[in-house]
């Protein structure tokens, strides 16, 4: 919508310039005096065949065309400006809200830590026009003051920074499990809240429907590639021996459930949806459970894992199934569910009898 507005504005300026140029030319040629020349034989002054009446006739026709074009471009510009002005300018320091708004088609004008977005969030890609507020937890107050912000959408983790936005209204939207097990509704309801806040509930509903279709398609693609892989444990390494295992109250539960797959866990998670474990704890998983490692994973940590005697003894990549997935924002919203499903449909699994 934003690119369409700028294209319309550029076209309007070009048309406006053309109108001005054409009117100046008409004023110059339409009202110039008749052209006279001397007949060499008669020695008398003769008027050219282009008479004053003919000139005025053509001027009248051209003037009508120019006025029509100018009126059209003025109307188009007005419509484009009104359309653009109706779009709410949202700022969200929270990546979950920023990603979901972007995927819905209403990207915020600013969010934080844009420089590392691709490393931790990956998809969707942010528009190039977005403003980086700096650190999400403590955004740049001077930069905020220069932005035409209509509303701030955050959650309780960022409420301490609301005073930086002055009198701009702020609303909290949180993507998280409401109980011990995360459900599909825990992600659809906040998405609908976003739709209401941006005054476009239909956009949110359409996005939810499309997201479910995308996840189902990803499930079908994965089923065709790995029909025997049904159970998954999901971890993210902190170092070569310590990791987070994501459990039932994380977004992996509804995502895998939508794909008709099972999330295997080792314990009850904290409010962030994970339980800290050590590498040796992975031995408790059965051979039918495939281990999914979520990036980012630094080259140093990767090398240390490969050299680990415990890892080698566990047999992942040989006797046990393992796969590595691109980054997905663990604390994200509907867009994270879709990204996870897409990533899983393209993953390369290695080892184990389930392949």
Tab-separated table of C-alpha atoms in Angstrom:
chain	number	residue	atom	x	y	z
A	1	UNK	CA	0.000	0.000	0.000
A	2	UNK	CA	2.840	2.363	0.832
A	3	UNK	CA	4.706	1.723	-2.435
A	4	UNK	CA	1.455	2.240	-4.350
A	5	UNK	CA	1.021	5.610	-2.671
A	6	UNK	CA	4.512	6.770	-3.592
A	7	UNK	CA	4.056	5.621	-7.203
A	8	UNK	CA	0.792	7.561	-7.443
A	9	UNK	CA	2.422	10.629	-5.935
A	10	UNK	CA	5.330	10.462	-8.407
A	11	UNK	CA	2.954	10.019	-11.335
A	12	UNK	CA	0.902	12.966	-10.106
A	13	UNK	CA	3.970	15.195	-9.951
A	14	UNK	CA	4.978	14.201	-13.459
A	15	UNK	CA	1.485	14.920	-14.751
A	16	UNK	CA	1.416	18.233	-12.910
A	17	UNK	CA	4.721	19.251	-14.469
A	18	UNK	CA	3.470	18.274	-17.909
A	19	UNK	CA	0.315	20.362	-17.424
A	20	UNK	CA	2.310	23.425	-16.425
A	21	UNK	CA	4.689	23.013	-19.341
A	22	UNK	CA	1.842	22.555	-21.842
A	23	UNK	CA	-0.079	25.602	-20.618
A	24	UNK	CA	2.994	27.771	-20.929
A	25	UNK	CA	3.482	26.573	-24.504
A	26	UNK	CA	-0.152	27.228	-25.337
A	27	UNK	CA	0.070	30.737	-23.961
A	28	UNK	CA	3.130	31.335	-26.077
A	29	UNK	CA	1.827	30.013	-29.401
A	30	UNK	CA	-1.957	30.350	-29.234
A	31	UNK	CA	-1.973	34.066	-28.593
A	32	UNK	CA	0.970	35.102	-30.740
A	33	UNK	CA	0.093	37.513	-33.589
A	34	UNK	CA	-0.552	36.196	-37.121
A	35	UNK	CA	2.496	35.452	-39.187
A	36	UNK	CA	2.976	37.723	-42.243
A	37	UNK	CA	5.349	37.348	-45.140
A	38	UNK	CA	6.004	39.287	-48.335
A	39	UNK	CA	5.076	37.743	-51.678
A	40	UNK	CA	8.103	38.211	-53.897
A	41	UNK	CA	5.911	38.671	-56.987
A	42	UNK	CA	3.206	41.014	-55.683
A	43	UNK	CA	5.286	42.864	-53.168
A	44	UNK	CA	2.264	42.711	-50.827
A	45	UNK	CA	2.026	41.367	-47.301
A	46	UNK	CA	0.032	38.131	-47.092
A	47	UNK	CA	-1.310	36.253	-44.080
A	48	UNK	CA	-0.223	32.609	-43.739
A	49	UNK	CA	-2.743	29.835	-44.102
A	50	UNK	CA	-2.800	29.360	-40.340
A	51	UNK	CA	-5.386	31.937	-39.396
A	52	UNK	CA	-6.147	33.348	-36.009
A	53	UNK	CA	-9.460	31.429	-35.859
A	54	UNK	CA	-7.733	28.138	-36.635
A	55	UNK	CA	-5.180	28.785	-33.906
A	56	UNK	CA	-7.895	29.561	-31.376
A	57	UNK	CA	-9.823	26.431	-32.354
A	58	UNK	CA	-6.862	24.197	-31.725
A	59	UNK	CA	-6.068	26.071	-28.538
A	60	UNK	CA	-9.588	25.449	-27.204
A	61	UNK	CA	-9.317	21.707	-27.895
A	62	UNK	CA	-5.874	21.460	-26.314
A	63	UNK	CA	-6.967	23.498	-23.312
A	64	UNK	CA	-9.857	21.103	-22.643
A	65	UNK	CA	-7.497	18.132	-22.770
A	66	UNK	CA	-4.990	19.772	-20.453
A	67	UNK	CA	-7.612	20.839	-17.926
A	68	UNK	CA	-9.054	17.323	-17.929
A	69	UNK	CA	-5.619	15.816	-17.306
A	70	UNK	CA	-4.779	18.324	-14.597
A	71	UNK	CA	-8.106	17.775	-12.867
A	72	UNK	CA	-7.595	14.006	-13.079
A	73	UNK	CA	-4.152	14.127	-11.565
A	74	UNK	CA	-5.315	16.450	-8.791
A	75	UNK	CA	-8.123	14.059	-7.946
A	76	UNK	CA	-5.753	11.088	-8.033
A	77	UNK	CA	-3.266	12.859	-5.767
A	78	UNK	CA	-6.013	13.725	-3.316
A	79	UNK	CA	-7.235	10.126	-3.238
A	80	UNK	CA	-3.701	8.804	-2.728
A	81	UNK	CA	-3.049	11.262	0.103
A	82	UNK	CA	-6.326	10.371	1.785
A	83	UNK	CA	-5.588	6.657	1.431
A	84	UNK	CA	-2.124	7.108	2.910
A	85	UNK	CA	-3.355	9.323	5.724
A	86	UNK	CA	-5.915	6.688	6.728
A	87	UNK	CA	-3.145	4.166	7.391
A	88	UNK	CA	-2.101	4.179	11.036
A	89	UNK	CA	1.585	4.666	11.740
A	90	UNK	CA	2.486	1.956	14.236
A	91	UNK	CA	5.665	1.654	16.275
A	92	UNK	CA	6.381	-1.653	17.996
A	93	UNK	CA	9.547	-2.428	19.957
A	94	UNK	CA	8.314	-6.022	20.274
A	95	UNK	CA	9.501	-8.307	17.469
A	96	UNK	CA	6.500	-10.614	17.763
A	97	UNK	CA	4.043	-7.815	17.045
A	98	UNK	CA	6.313	-6.208	14.440
A	99	UNK	CA	6.705	-9.498	12.549
A	100	UNK	CA	2.990	-10.318	12.603
A	101	UNK	CA	2.007	-6.807	11.486
A	102	UNK	CA	4.535	-7.018	8.668
A	103	UNK	CA	3.272	-10.429	7.558
A	104	UNK	CA	-0.313	-9.143	7.693
A	105	UNK	CA	0.556	-6.291	5.325
A	106	UNK	CA	0.662	-3.403	7.811
A	107	UNK	CA	4.342	-3.136	8.736
A	108	UNK	CA	5.246	-0.757	11.579
A	109	UNK	CA	7.184	2.365	10.687
A	110	UNK	CA	9.760	1.513	13.357
A	111	UNK	CA	10.980	-1.307	15.581
A	112	UNK	CA	14.134	-2.040	17.527
A	113	UNK	CA	17.366	-3.953	16.883
A	114	UNK	CA	16.741	-4.053	13.133
A	115	UNK	CA	20.427	-4.801	12.529
A	116	UNK	CA	20.075	-8.312	14.040
A	117	UNK	CA	16.528	-9.056	12.827
A	118	UNK	CA	17.675	-11.555	10.202
A	119	UNK	CA	19.841	-13.393	12.723
A	120	UNK	CA	17.036	-14.008	15.235
A	121	UNK	CA	13.753	-13.584	13.359
A	122	UNK	CA	14.515	-14.286	9.717
A	123	UNK	CA	11.032	-14.111	8.212
A	124	UNK	CA	9.174	-11.963	7.309
A	125	UNK	CA	11.648	-9.489	5.905
A	126	UNK	CA	11.236	-5.944	7.151
A	127	UNK	CA	10.611	-3.176	4.584
A	128	UNK	CA	13.711	-1.131	3.793
A	129	UNK	CA	11.902	2.041	4.874
A	130	UNK	CA	11.555	0.916	8.500
A	131	UNK	CA	13.307	2.953	11.177
A	132	UNK	CA	15.603	1.272	13.677
A	133	UNK	CA	14.785	2.509	17.198
A	134	UNK	CA	18.010	1.103	18.584
A	135	UNK	CA	17.862	-1.277	21.538
A	136	UNK	CA	14.344	-2.673	21.895
A	137	UNK	CA	14.382	-2.518	25.680
A	138	UNK	CA	15.557	1.110	25.693
A	139	UNK	CA	14.655	2.793	22.372
A	140	UNK	CA	16.123	6.088	21.205
A	141	UNK	CA	13.933	8.866	22.650
A	142	UNK	CA	15.193	11.586	20.290
A	143	UNK	CA	14.470	9.420	17.256
A	144	UNK	CA	10.995	8.573	18.519
A	145	UNK	CA	10.175	12.264	18.902
A	146	UNK	CA	10.804	12.789	15.177
A	147	UNK	CA	8.484	10.008	13.998
A	148	UNK	CA	4.819	10.547	13.013
A	149	UNK	CA	3.545	7.893	15.419
A	150	UNK	CA	-0.195	7.221	15.796
A	151	UNK	CA	0.052	4.261	18.180
A	152	UNK	CA	2.592	2.116	20.010
A	153	UNK	CA	1.930	-1.622	20.245
A	154	UNK	CA	4.080	-3.443	22.774
A	155	UNK	CA	3.618	-5.847	25.693
A	156	UNK	CA	4.357	-5.820	29.414
A	157	UNK	CA	8.071	-6.396	28.774
A	158	UNK	CA	8.367	-2.935	27.190
A	159	UNK	CA	5.866	-0.935	29.247
A	160	UNK	CA	8.666	0.782	31.173
A	161	UNK	CA	9.585	2.709	28.003
A	162	UNK	CA	6.117	4.113	27.289
A	163	UNK	CA	6.992	7.510	28.774
A	164	UNK	CA	9.383	7.992	25.832
A	165	UNK	CA	6.422	8.186	23.445
A	166	UNK	CA	4.802	11.152	25.181
A	167	UNK	CA	1.034	11.326	24.720
A	168	UNK	CA	0.972	8.721	21.928
A	169	UNK	CA	-1.496	5.947	22.876
A	170	UNK	CA	0.057	2.578	23.692
A	171	UNK	CA	-1.609	-0.835	23.607
A	172	UNK	CA	-0.341	-4.196	24.831
A	173	UNK	CA	-0.628	-7.343	22.693
A	174	UNK	CA	1.021	-10.516	23.937
A	175	UNK	CA	1.592	-13.771	22.068
A	176	UNK	CA	1.959	-16.436	24.740
A	177	UNK	CA	0.302	-19.506	26.171
A	178	UNK	CA	-2.470	-18.790	28.644
A	179	UNK	CA	-2.069	-22.179	30.294
A	180	UNK	CA	0.446	-24.984	30.604
A	181	UNK	CA	-0.088	-25.903	26.956
A	182	UNK	CA	-0.061	-23.377	24.120
A	183	UNK	CA	-3.024	-23.540	21.750
A	184	UNK	CA	-3.879	-22.238	18.286
A	185	UNK	CA	-6.261	-19.733	19.916
A	186	UNK	CA	-3.362	-18.270	21.919
A	187	UNK	CA	-2.037	-16.961	18.605
A	188	UNK	CA	-5.208	-16.209	16.642
A	189	UNK	CA	-6.741	-14.027	19.355
A	190	UNK	CA	-3.787	-11.597	19.634
A	191	UNK	CA	-3.684	-11.445	15.835
A	192	UNK	CA	-7.327	-10.343	15.849
A	193	UNK	CA	-6.445	-7.753	18.504
A	194	UNK	CA	-3.863	-6.306	16.126
A	195	UNK	CA	-6.497	-6.135	13.403
A	196	UNK	CA	-8.807	-4.130	15.673
A	197	UNK	CA	-6.011	-1.769	16.749
A	198	UNK	CA	-5.047	-0.906	13.166
A	199	UNK	CA	-8.748	-0.552	12.327
A	200	UNK	CA	-8.642	-3.418	9.848
A	201	UNK	CA	-10.136	-6.598	11.377
A	202	UNK	CA	-10.583	-8.141	7.927
A	203	UNK	CA	-6.844	-7.966	7.287
A	204	UNK	CA	-6.241	-9.974	10.446
A	205	UNK	CA	-8.919	-12.562	9.611
A	206	UNK	CA	-7.580	-13.004	6.090
A	207	UNK	CA	-4.086	-13.449	7.474
A	208	UNK	CA	-5.205	-16.099	9.966
A	209	UNK	CA	-6.978	-18.066	7.230
A	210	UNK	CA	-3.978	-17.805	4.913
A	211	UNK	CA	-1.582	-18.784	7.712
A	212	UNK	CA	-3.505	-21.974	8.407
A	213	UNK	CA	-3.457	-22.820	4.703
A	214	UNK	CA	0.295	-22.185	4.559
A	215	UNK	CA	0.924	-24.431	7.563
A	216	UNK	CA	-1.217	-27.211	6.089
A	217	UNK	CA	0.658	-26.958	2.807
A	218	UNK	CA	3.985	-27.133	4.662
A	219	UNK	CA	2.698	-30.195	6.515
A	220	UNK	CA	1.839	-31.944	3.253
A	221	UNK	CA	5.272	-31.169	1.811
A	222	UNK	CA	7.000	-32.496	4.914
A	223	UNK	CA	4.830	-35.632	4.900
A	224	UNK	CA	5.880	-36.378	1.339
A	225	UNK	CA	9.556	-36.068	2.245
A	226	UNK	CA	9.623	-37.738	5.661
A	227	UNK	CA	6.431	-39.783	6.187
A	228	UNK	CA	7.879	-41.662	9.187
A	229	UNK	CA	9.063	-38.610	11.150
A	230	UNK	CA	6.283	-37.951	13.666
A	231	UNK	CA	7.963	-36.925	16.932
A	232	UNK	CA	10.261	-33.962	17.526
A	233	UNK	CA	12.246	-32.422	20.365
A	234	UNK	CA	13.274	-28.781	19.820
A	235	UNK	CA	16.396	-27.208	21.339
A	236	UNK	CA	18.538	-24.117	21.024
A	237	UNK	CA	22.165	-24.253	22.174
A	238	UNK	CA	23.522	-21.667	24.599
A	239	UNK	CA	26.951	-23.299	24.434
A	240	UNK	CA	28.266	-26.740	23.554
A	241	UNK	CA	26.876	-28.351	26.721
A	242	UNK	CA	23.851	-26.229	27.704
A	243	UNK	CA	20.645	-25.652	25.813
A	244	UNK	CA	17.015	-24.654	26.015
A	245	UNK	CA	14.447	-27.335	25.289
A	246	UNK	CA	11.145	-25.847	24.156
A	247	UNK	CA	8.125	-27.427	25.772
A	248	UNK	CA	4.328	-27.528	25.691
A	249	UNK	CA	3.745	-23.850	26.496
A	250	UNK	CA	5.948	-22.670	23.610
A	251	UNK	CA	4.858	-21.834	20.056
A	252	UNK	CA	6.282	-25.176	18.873
A	253	UNK	CA	3.304	-26.979	20.422
A	254	UNK	CA	0.529	-25.419	18.274
A	255	UNK	CA	2.778	-25.284	15.190
A	256	UNK	CA	3.595	-29.009	15.282
A	257	UNK	CA	0.034	-29.836	16.277
A	258	UNK	CA	-1.256	-28.033	13.186
A	259	UNK	CA	1.163	-30.164	11.168
A	260	UNK	CA	-0.074	-33.401	12.817
A	261	UNK	CA	3.235	-33.895	14.594
A	262	UNK	CA	4.129	-34.427	18.261
A	263	UNK	CA	6.354	-32.255	20.451
A	264	UNK	CA	8.409	-34.352	22.880
A	265	UNK	CA	9.570	-32.600	26.069
A	266	UNK	CA	11.662	-33.343	29.150
A	267	UNK	CA	9.887	-31.519	31.934
A	268	UNK	CA	7.649	-28.538	32.567
A	269	UNK	CA	8.734	-25.232	31.118
A	270	UNK	CA	9.030	-21.752	32.608
A	271	UNK	CA	6.927	-18.730	31.582
A	272	UNK	CA	9.088	-18.388	28.454
A	273	UNK	CA	8.208	-21.865	27.222
A	274	UNK	CA	11.484	-23.712	27.754
A	275	UNK	CA	13.343	-25.842	30.253
A	276	UNK	CA	17.153	-25.633	30.551
A	277	UNK	CA	18.908	-28.965	29.998
A	278	UNK	CA	22.425	-30.278	29.453
A	279	UNK	CA	23.591	-32.296	26.493
A	280	UNK	CA	23.593	-35.551	28.432
A	281	UNK	CA	19.848	-35.156	29.104
A	282	UNK	CA	19.166	-35.827	25.411
A	283	UNK	CA	19.869	-39.499	26.113
A	284	UNK	CA	16.374	-39.664	27.672
A	285	UNK	CA	14.781	-39.199	24.235
A	286	UNK	CA	13.802	-42.369	22.398
A	287	UNK	CA	15.226	-43.300	19.030
A	288	UNK	CA	12.031	-42.337	17.203
A	289	UNK	CA	12.272	-38.708	18.316
A	290	UNK	CA	14.020	-36.412	15.879
A	291	UNK	CA	16.047	-33.564	17.387
A	292	UNK	CA	15.514	-30.104	15.828
A	293	UNK	CA	18.223	-27.519	16.491
A	294	UNK	CA	17.135	-23.890	16.060
A	295	UNK	CA	19.700	-21.426	14.730
A	296	UNK	CA	21.633	-19.262	15.275
A	297	UNK	CA	24.529	-21.529	16.107
A	298	UNK	CA	27.971	-19.960	16.137
A	299	UNK	CA	30.832	-21.670	14.260
A	300	UNK	CA	32.760	-22.060	17.521
A	301	UNK	CA	29.852	-23.726	19.319
A	302	UNK	CA	29.206	-25.952	16.311
A	303	UNK	CA	32.831	-27.114	16.300
A	304	UNK	CA	32.745	-27.784	20.045
A	305	UNK	CA	29.562	-29.842	19.677
A	306	UNK	CA	31.096	-31.945	16.914
A	307	UNK	CA	34.138	-32.586	19.126
A	308	UNK	CA	32.029	-33.473	22.183
A	309	UNK	CA	32.353	-37.115	23.242
A	310	UNK	CA	28.833	-36.983	24.675
A	311	UNK	CA	27.424	-35.790	21.355
A	312	UNK	CA	29.294	-38.471	19.483
A	313	UNK	CA	28.012	-41.105	21.915
A	314	UNK	CA	24.409	-39.912	21.461
A	315	UNK	CA	24.701	-40.714	17.756
A	316	UNK	CA	22.736	-37.814	16.279
A	317	UNK	CA	23.210	-37.781	12.540
A	318	UNK	CA	23.991	-41.505	12.558
A	319	UNK	CA	21.765	-43.722	14.658
A	320	UNK	CA	19.481	-40.867	15.697
A	321	UNK	CA	17.612	-38.296	13.625
A	322	UNK	CA	18.656	-34.634	13.725
A	323	UNK	CA	17.901	-31.519	11.705
A	324	UNK	CA	18.869	-27.843	11.851
A	325	UNK	CA	16.331	-25.080	11.248
A	326	UNK	CA	16.862	-21.422	10.294
A	327	UNK	CA	16.111	-18.757	12.912
A	328	UNK	CA	12.529	-18.259	14.049
A	329	UNK	CA	11.549	-15.766	16.728
A	330	UNK	CA	10.722	-18.023	19.667
A	331	UNK	CA	8.522	-15.413	21.351
A	332	UNK	CA	6.746	-14.380	18.189
A	333	UNK	CA	3.180	-14.559	16.990
A	334	UNK	CA	1.346	-16.095	14.060
A	335	UNK	CA	4.183	-15.256	11.676
A	336	UNK	CA	6.558	-17.408	13.760
A	337	UNK	CA	4.197	-20.390	13.477
A	338	UNK	CA	4.149	-20.022	9.698
A	339	UNK	CA	7.925	-19.549	9.495
A	340	UNK	CA	8.515	-22.640	11.612
A	341	UNK	CA	6.222	-24.747	9.416
A	342	UNK	CA	7.901	-23.467	6.242
A	343	UNK	CA	11.353	-24.161	7.668
A	344	UNK	CA	10.363	-27.671	8.709
A	345	UNK	CA	8.974	-28.440	5.244
A	346	UNK	CA	12.431	-27.700	3.790
A	347	UNK	CA	14.651	-29.189	6.523
A	348	UNK	CA	17.251	-31.829	5.779
A	349	UNK	CA	17.060	-34.604	8.375
A	350	UNK	CA	19.970	-36.961	8.961
A	351	UNK	CA	20.321	-40.282	10.736
A	352	UNK	CA	17.913	-42.619	12.497
A	353	UNK	CA	15.425	-45.195	11.362
A	354	UNK	CA	12.579	-42.738	10.831
A	355	UNK	CA	13.982	-41.468	7.539
